Amino acid sequence: SFKPRPPDKGAFPLDHFGECSAFKERFMECLRQSGYESSACRQRAMAYLEQLMANEPLEKLGFKDLIDEKSEAKPEK
């Protein structure tokens, strides 16, 4: 079960040039459709942050459980 916790980093980057607008809009659409239940939109939040931020391990941003789910879903070769 997912237990929310604040990210390890305290600063949040800003998208001054609007480069991540499409990701933000998809995230906001998900929030509206889910009745603003942010836990339902974690995949989109992760995608948004991946675009918005400099390279940073997403595990440090509170998405370790989603990273683990992705690696478990990949078929082994």
Coordinates of N, CA and C in Angstrom, one line a residue:
S1 N 0.8 -1.2 0.0 CA 0.0 0.0 0.0 C 0.9 1.2 0.0
F2 N 0.5 2.2 -0.8 CA 1.3 3.5 -0.9 C 1.0 4.4 0.3
K3 N 2.1 4.8 1.0 CA 2.0 5.8 2.0 C 2.7 7.1 1.6
P4 N 2.0 8.2 1.4 CA 2.6 9.4 0.9 C 3.6 9.9 1.9
R5 N 4.7 10.5 1.4 CA 5.7 11.1 2.2 C 6.3 12.2 1.4
P6 N 6.8 13.2 2.0 CA 7.4 14.3 1.3 C 8.7 13.9 0.6
P7 N 9.0 14.5 -0.5 CA 10.3 14.2 -1.2 C 11.5 14.5 -0.4
D8 N 12.6 13.8 -0.7 CA 13.8 14.1 0.0 C 14.4 15.5 -0.3
K9 N 14.1 16.0 -1.5 CA 14.5 17.3 -1.9 C 13.4 18.3 -1.4
G10 N 13.9 19.5 -0.9 CA 12.9 20.5 -0.5 C 12.5 21.5 -1.6
A11 N 13.4 21.7 -2.5 CA 13.1 22.7 -3.5 C 12.4 22.1 -4.7
F12 N 11.5 22.8 -5.3 CA 10.7 22.3 -6.4 C 11.0 23.2 -7.6
P13 N 11.5 22.6 -8.7 CA 11.8 23.4 -9.9 C 10.6 24.1 -10.6
L14 N 10.8 25.2 -11.2 CA 9.7 25.8 -11.9 C 10.0 25.8 -13.4
D15 N 8.9 25.7 -14.2 CA 9.0 25.6 -15.6 C 8.7 27.0 -16.2
H16 N 9.8 27.8 -16.1 CA 9.7 29.2 -16.5 C 9.4 29.4 -18.0
F17 N 9.8 28.4 -18.9 CA 9.7 28.5 -20.3 C 8.5 27.7 -20.9
G18 N 7.7 27.1 -20.0 CA 6.6 26.3 -20.5 C 6.9 25.1 -21.2
E19 N 8.1 24.5 -21.1 CA 8.5 23.3 -21.8 C 7.8 22.1 -21.4
C20 N 7.2 22.1 -20.2 CA 6.5 20.9 -19.7 C 5.0 21.1 -19.7
S21 N 4.5 22.0 -20.4 CA 3.0 22.3 -20.4 C 2.2 21.1 -20.7
A22 N 2.6 20.3 -21.7 CA 1.8 19.2 -22.1 C 1.7 18.2 -21.0
F23 N 2.8 17.9 -20.3 CA 2.8 17.0 -19.2 C 2.0 17.5 -18.1
K24 N 2.1 18.8 -17.8 CA 1.3 19.4 -16.7 C -0.2 19.3 -17.1
E25 N -0.6 19.5 -18.3 CA -2.0 19.5 -18.7 C -2.6 18.0 -18.5
R26 N -1.8 17.0 -18.9 CA -2.2 15.6 -18.7 C -2.4 15.3 -17.2
F27 N -1.5 15.8 -16.4 CA -1.6 15.6 -15.0 C -2.8 16.3 -14.4
M28 N -3.0 17.5 -14.8 CA -4.2 18.3 -14.3 C -5.5 17.6 -14.8
E29 N -5.5 17.1 -16.0 CA -6.7 16.4 -16.5 C -7.0 15.2 -15.7
C30 N -6.0 14.4 -15.3 CA -6.1 13.3 -14.5 C -6.7 13.7 -13.1
L31 N -6.2 14.8 -12.6 CA -6.7 15.2 -11.3 C -8.2 15.6 -11.3
R32 N -8.5 16.3 -12.4 CA -10.0 16.7 -12.5 C -10.8 15.4 -12.7
Q33 N -10.4 14.4 -13.5 CA -11.2 13.2 -13.7 C -11.3 12.4 -12.4
S34 N -10.3 12.4 -11.6 CA -10.2 11.6 -10.4 C -10.8 12.3 -9.2
G35 N -11.4 13.5 -9.4 CA -11.9 14.2 -8.2 C -10.8 14.8 -7.4
Y36 N -9.7 15.1 -8.0 CA -8.5 15.7 -7.3 C -7.9 14.7 -6.3
E37 N -8.0 13.5 -6.6 CA -7.3 12.4 -5.8 C -6.0 12.2 -6.4
S38 N -5.0 12.8 -5.8 CA -3.6 12.8 -6.4 C -3.0 11.4 -6.5
S39 N -3.4 10.5 -5.6 CA -2.8 9.2 -5.6 C -3.2 8.5 -6.9
A40 N -4.3 8.8 -7.5 CA -4.7 8.2 -8.8 C -3.9 8.7 -10.0
C41 N -3.1 9.7 -9.8 CA -2.4 10.3 -10.9 C -0.9 10.3 -10.7
R42 N -0.4 9.4 -9.9 CA 1.0 9.3 -9.6 C 1.9 9.0 -10.8
Q43 N 1.4 8.2 -11.7 CA 2.2 7.9 -12.9 C 2.4 9.2 -13.8
R44 N 1.4 10.0 -13.9 CA 1.5 11.2 -14.6 C 2.3 12.2 -13.9
A45 N 2.2 12.2 -12.6 CA 3.1 13.1 -11.8 C 4.5 12.8 -12.0
M46 N 4.8 11.5 -12.0 CA 6.2 11.1 -12.2 C 6.7 11.5 -13.6
A47 N 5.9 11.3 -14.6 CA 6.3 11.7 -15.9 C 6.5 13.2 -16.0
Y48 N 5.7 14.0 -15.4 CA 5.8 15.4 -15.3 C 7.1 15.8 -14.7
L49 N 7.4 15.2 -13.5 CA 8.7 15.6 -12.8 C 9.9 15.1 -13.6
E50 N 9.8 14.0 -14.3 CA 10.9 13.6 -15.1 C 11.3 14.6 -16.2
Q51 N 10.3 15.2 -16.7 CA 10.5 16.3 -17.8 C 10.9 17.6 -17.1
L52 N 10.4 17.9 -16.0 CA 10.6 19.2 -15.4 C 12.0 19.3 -14.7
M53 N 12.5 18.3 -14.2 CA 13.7 18.3 -13.3 C 14.9 17.9 -14.0
A54 N 16.0 18.3 -13.5 CA 17.3 17.8 -14.0 C 17.4 16.3 -13.6
N55 N 18.2 15.6 -14.2 CA 18.3 14.2 -13.8 C 18.5 14.0 -12.3
E56 N 17.5 13.3 -11.8 CA 17.5 13.0 -10.3 C 16.8 11.6 -10.2
P57 N 17.4 10.7 -9.4 CA 16.8 9.4 -9.2 C 15.3 9.7 -8.6
L58 N 14.4 9.1 -9.3 CA 13.0 9.3 -8.9 C 12.7 8.6 -7.5
E59 N 13.5 7.7 -7.1 CA 13.4 7.1 -5.8 C 13.5 8.2 -4.7
K60 N 14.3 9.2 -5.0 CA 14.5 10.2 -4.0 C 13.3 11.2 -4.0
L61 N 12.4 11.1 -5.0 CA 11.3 12.0 -5.0 C 10.0 11.3 -4.6
G62 N 10.1 10.1 -4.0 CA 8.9 9.5 -3.5 C 8.2 8.5 -4.4
F63 N 8.9 8.1 -5.5 CA 8.3 7.2 -6.5 C 8.9 5.9 -6.6
K64 N 9.6 5.4 -5.5 CA 10.3 4.2 -5.5 C 9.3 3.0 -5.8
D65 N 8.1 3.0 -5.2 CA 7.2 2.0 -5.4 C 6.8 1.9 -6.9
L66 N 6.6 3.0 -7.6 CA 6.3 2.9 -9.0 C 7.4 2.4 -9.9
I67 N 8.7 2.8 -9.5 CA 9.8 2.3 -10.2 C 9.9 0.7 -10.1
D68 N 9.7 0.3 -8.8 CA 9.7 -1.2 -8.6 C 8.6 -1.9 -9.4
E69 N 7.4 -1.3 -9.5 CA 6.3 -1.9 -10.3 C 6.7 -2.0 -11.8
K70 N 7.4 -0.9 -12.3 CA 7.8 -1.0 -13.7 C 8.8 -2.1 -14.0
S71 N 9.8 -2.3 -13.1 CA 10.8 -3.3 -13.3 C 10.2 -4.7 -13.1
E72 N 9.2 -4.8 -12.3 CA 8.5 -6.2 -12.1 C 7.7 -6.5 -13.3
A73 N 7.1 -5.5 -14.0 CA 6.2 -5.7 -15.1 C 7.0 -6.0 -16.4
K74 N 8.3 -5.7 -16.5 CA 9.1 -6.0 -17.6 C 9.4 -7.5 -17.7
P75 N 9.1 -8.1 -18.9 CA 9.5 -9.5 -19.0 C 11.0 -9.7 -19.1
E76 N 11.4 -10.8 -18.4 CA 12.8 -11.1 -18.4 C 13.2 -11.7 -19.7
K77 N 14.4 -11.4 -20.2 CA 14.9 -11.9 -21.5 C 15.9 -13.0 -21.2

